[in-house]
Short mmCIF file of N, CA and C in Angstrom, two decimals:
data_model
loop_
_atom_site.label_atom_id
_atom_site.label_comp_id
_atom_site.label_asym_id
_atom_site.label_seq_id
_atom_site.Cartn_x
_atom_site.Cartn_y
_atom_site.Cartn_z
N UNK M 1227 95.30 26.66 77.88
CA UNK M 1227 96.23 26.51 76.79
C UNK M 1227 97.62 26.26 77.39
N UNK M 1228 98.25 25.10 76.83
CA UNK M 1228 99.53 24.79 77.78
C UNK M 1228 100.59 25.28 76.80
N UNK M 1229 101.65 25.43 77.25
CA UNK M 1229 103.11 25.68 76.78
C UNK M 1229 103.03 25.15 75.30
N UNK M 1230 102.73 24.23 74.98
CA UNK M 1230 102.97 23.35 73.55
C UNK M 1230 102.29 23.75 72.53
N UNK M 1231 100.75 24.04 73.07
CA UNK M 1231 100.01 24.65 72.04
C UNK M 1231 100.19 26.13 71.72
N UNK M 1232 100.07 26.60 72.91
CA UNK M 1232 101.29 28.23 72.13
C UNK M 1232 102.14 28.23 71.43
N UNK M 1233 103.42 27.29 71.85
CA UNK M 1233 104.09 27.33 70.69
C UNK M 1233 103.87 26.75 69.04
N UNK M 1234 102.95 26.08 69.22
CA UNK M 1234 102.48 25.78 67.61
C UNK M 1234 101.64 26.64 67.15
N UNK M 1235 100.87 26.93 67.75
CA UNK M 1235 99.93 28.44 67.40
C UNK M 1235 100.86 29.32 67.03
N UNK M 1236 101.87 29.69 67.76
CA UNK M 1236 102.65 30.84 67.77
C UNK M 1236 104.14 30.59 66.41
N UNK M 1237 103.86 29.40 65.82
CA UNK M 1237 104.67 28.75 64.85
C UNK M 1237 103.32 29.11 63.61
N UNK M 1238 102.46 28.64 63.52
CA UNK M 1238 101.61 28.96 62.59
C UNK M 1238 101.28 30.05 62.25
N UNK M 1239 101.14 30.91 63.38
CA UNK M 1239 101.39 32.22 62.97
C UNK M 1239 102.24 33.24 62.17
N UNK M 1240 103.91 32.73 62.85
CA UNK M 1240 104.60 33.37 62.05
C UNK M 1240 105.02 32.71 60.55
N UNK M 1241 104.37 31.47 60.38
CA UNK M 1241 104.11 31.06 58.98
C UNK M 1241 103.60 32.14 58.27
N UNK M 1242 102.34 32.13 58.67
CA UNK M 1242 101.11 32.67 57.82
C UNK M 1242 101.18 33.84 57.85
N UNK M 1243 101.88 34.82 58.58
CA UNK M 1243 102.86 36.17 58.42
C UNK M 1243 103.60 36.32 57.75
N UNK M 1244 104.57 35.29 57.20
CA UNK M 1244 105.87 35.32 56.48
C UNK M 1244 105.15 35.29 55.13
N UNK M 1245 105.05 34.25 54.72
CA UNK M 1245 104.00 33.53 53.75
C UNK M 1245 102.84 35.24 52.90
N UNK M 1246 102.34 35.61 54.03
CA UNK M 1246 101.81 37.45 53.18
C UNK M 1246 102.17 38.19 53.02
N UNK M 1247 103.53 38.50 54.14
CA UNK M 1247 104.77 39.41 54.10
C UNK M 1247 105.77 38.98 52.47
N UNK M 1248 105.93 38.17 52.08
CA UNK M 1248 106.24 37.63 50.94
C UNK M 1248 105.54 37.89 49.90
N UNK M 1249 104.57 37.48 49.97
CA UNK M 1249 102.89 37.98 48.74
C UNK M 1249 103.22 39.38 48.10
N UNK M 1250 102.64 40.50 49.84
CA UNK M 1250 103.19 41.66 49.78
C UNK M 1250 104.72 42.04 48.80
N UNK M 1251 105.44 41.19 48.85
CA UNK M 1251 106.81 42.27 48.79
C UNK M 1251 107.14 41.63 47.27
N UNK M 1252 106.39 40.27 46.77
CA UNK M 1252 106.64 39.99 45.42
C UNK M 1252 105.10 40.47 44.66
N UNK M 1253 104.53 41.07 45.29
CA UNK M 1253 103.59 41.89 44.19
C UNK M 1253 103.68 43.41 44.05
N UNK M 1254 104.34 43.89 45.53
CA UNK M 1254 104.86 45.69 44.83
C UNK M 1254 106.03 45.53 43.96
N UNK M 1255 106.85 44.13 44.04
CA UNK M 1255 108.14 44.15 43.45
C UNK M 1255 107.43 44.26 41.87
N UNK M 1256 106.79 43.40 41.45
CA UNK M 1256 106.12 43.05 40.36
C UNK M 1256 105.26 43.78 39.31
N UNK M 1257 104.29 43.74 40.08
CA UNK M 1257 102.90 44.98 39.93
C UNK M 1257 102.85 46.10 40.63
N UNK M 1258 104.57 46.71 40.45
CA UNK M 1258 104.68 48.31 41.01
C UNK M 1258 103.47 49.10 40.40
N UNK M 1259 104.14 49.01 38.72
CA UNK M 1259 103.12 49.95 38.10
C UNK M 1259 101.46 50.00 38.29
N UNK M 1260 101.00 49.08 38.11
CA UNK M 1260 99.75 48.42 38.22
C UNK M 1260 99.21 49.29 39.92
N UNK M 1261 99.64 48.87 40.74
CA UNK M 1261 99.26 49.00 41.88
C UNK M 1261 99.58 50.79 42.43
N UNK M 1262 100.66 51.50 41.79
CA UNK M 1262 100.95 52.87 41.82
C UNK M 1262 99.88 54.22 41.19
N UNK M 1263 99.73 53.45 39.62
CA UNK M 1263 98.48 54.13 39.39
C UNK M 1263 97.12 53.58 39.87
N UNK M 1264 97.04 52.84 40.39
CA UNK M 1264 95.77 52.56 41.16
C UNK M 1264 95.65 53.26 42.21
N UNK M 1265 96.67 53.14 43.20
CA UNK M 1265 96.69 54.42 44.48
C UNK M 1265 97.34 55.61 44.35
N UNK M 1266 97.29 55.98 42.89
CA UNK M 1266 97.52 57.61 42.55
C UNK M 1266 96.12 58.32 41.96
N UNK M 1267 95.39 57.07 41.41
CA UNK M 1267 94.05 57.72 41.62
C UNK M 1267 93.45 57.71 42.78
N UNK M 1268 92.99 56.63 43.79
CA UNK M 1268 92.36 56.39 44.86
C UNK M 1268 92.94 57.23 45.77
N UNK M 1269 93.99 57.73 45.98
CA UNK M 1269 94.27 59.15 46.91
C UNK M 1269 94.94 59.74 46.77
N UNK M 1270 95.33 60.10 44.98
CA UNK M 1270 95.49 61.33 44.48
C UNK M 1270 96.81 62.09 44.95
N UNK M 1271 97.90 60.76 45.35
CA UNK M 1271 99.04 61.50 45.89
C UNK M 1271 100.35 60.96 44.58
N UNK M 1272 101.93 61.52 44.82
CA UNK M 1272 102.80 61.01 43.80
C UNK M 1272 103.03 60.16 43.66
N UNK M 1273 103.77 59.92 43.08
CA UNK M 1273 104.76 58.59 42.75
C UNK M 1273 105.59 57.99 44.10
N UNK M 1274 106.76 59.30 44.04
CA UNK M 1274 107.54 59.49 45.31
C UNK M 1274 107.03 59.22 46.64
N UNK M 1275 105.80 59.57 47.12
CA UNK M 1275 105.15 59.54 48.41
C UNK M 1275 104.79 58.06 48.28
N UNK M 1276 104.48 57.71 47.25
CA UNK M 1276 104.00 55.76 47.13
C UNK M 1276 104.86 54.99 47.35
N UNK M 1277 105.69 55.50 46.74
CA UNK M 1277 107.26 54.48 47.12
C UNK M 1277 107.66 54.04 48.31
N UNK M 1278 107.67 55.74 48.92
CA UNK M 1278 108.40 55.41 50.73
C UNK M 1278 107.00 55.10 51.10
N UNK M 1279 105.92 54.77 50.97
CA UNK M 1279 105.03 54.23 51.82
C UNK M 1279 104.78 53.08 51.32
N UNK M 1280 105.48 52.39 50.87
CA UNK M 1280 105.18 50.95 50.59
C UNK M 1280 106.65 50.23 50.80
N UNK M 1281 107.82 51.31 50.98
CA UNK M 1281 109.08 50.80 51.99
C UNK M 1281 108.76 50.78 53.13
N UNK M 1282 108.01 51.96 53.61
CA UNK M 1282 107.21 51.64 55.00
C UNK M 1282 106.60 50.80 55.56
N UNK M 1283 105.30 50.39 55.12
CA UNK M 1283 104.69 49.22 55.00
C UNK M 1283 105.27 48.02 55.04
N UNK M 1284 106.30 47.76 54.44
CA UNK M 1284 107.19 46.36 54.22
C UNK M 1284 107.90 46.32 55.70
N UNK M 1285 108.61 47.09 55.78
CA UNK M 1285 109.85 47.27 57.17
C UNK M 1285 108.33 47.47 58.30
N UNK M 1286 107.71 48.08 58.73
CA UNK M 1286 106.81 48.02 59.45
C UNK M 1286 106.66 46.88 59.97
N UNK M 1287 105.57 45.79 58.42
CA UNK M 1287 105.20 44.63 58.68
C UNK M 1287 106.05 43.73 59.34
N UNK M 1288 107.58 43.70 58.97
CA UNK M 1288 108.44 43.28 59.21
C UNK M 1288 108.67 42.91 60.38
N UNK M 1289 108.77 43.91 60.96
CA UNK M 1289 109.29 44.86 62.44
C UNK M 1289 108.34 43.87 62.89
N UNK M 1290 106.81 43.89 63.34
CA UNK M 1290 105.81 43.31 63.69
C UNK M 1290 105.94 41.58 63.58
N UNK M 1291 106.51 41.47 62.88
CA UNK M 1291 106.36 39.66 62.31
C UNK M 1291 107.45 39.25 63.62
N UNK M 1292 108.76 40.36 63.72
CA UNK M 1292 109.49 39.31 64.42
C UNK M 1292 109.05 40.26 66.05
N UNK M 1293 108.96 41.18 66.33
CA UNK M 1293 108.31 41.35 67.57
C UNK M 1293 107.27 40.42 67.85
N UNK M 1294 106.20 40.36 67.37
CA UNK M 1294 105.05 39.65 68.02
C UNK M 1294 104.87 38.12 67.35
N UNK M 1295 105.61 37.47 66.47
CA UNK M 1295 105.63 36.38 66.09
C UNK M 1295 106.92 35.59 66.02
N UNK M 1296 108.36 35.95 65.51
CA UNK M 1296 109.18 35.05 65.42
C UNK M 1296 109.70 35.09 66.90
N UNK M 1297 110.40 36.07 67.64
CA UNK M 1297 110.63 36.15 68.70
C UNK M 1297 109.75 35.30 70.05
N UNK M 1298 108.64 35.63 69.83
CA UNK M 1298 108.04 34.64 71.13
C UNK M 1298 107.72 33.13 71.00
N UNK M 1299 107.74 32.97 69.62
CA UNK M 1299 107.51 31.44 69.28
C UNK M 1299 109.13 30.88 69.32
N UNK M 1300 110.35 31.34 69.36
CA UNK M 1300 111.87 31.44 69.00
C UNK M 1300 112.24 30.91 70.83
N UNK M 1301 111.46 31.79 71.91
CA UNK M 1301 111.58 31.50 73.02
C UNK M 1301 110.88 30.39 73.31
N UNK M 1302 109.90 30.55 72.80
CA UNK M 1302 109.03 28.85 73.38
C UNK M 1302 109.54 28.06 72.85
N UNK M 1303 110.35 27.82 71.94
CA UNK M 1303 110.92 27.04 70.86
C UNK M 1303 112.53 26.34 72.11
N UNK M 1304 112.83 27.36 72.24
CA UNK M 1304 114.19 26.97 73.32
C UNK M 1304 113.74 26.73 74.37
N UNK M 1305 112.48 27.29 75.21
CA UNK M 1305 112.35 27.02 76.51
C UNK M 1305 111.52 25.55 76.74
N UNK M 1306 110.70 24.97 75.25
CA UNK M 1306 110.87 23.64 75.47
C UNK M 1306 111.79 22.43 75.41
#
């Protein structure tokens, strides 16, 4: 695998990261309710605890998209 195809791999990637990271953050925005009582039955925890774990989840994913995807495709991007 040479230099070029990493970086397009590594471009498609952080597409198709962004692109679910988005999905994600306009369907808790959306279908809070919907999706809150669904995982207040399925594990029976609050409201409050759902919240910060789905701020979690977001900033997490986040964190991950540009560590292991925008950042190394950002360098191959300049170092070609």
């Amino acid at each position: 695998m040479d230099m070029t195809t990493l970086t397009h791999f590594l471009g498609w990637c952080t597409l198709i990261n962004i692109v679910i990271f988005l999905i994600s953050t306009v369907m808790i925005t959306l279908f809070k309710g919907l999706a809150m009582g669904l995982h207040k039955r399925l594990f029976n925890v609050d409201e409050s605890f759902l919240t910060q774990s789905y701020f979690n989840y977001l900033a997490r994913y986040k964190l991950l998209i540009i560590v292991f995807n925008l950042v190394p495709y950002s360098v191959l991007r300049l170092a070609l």
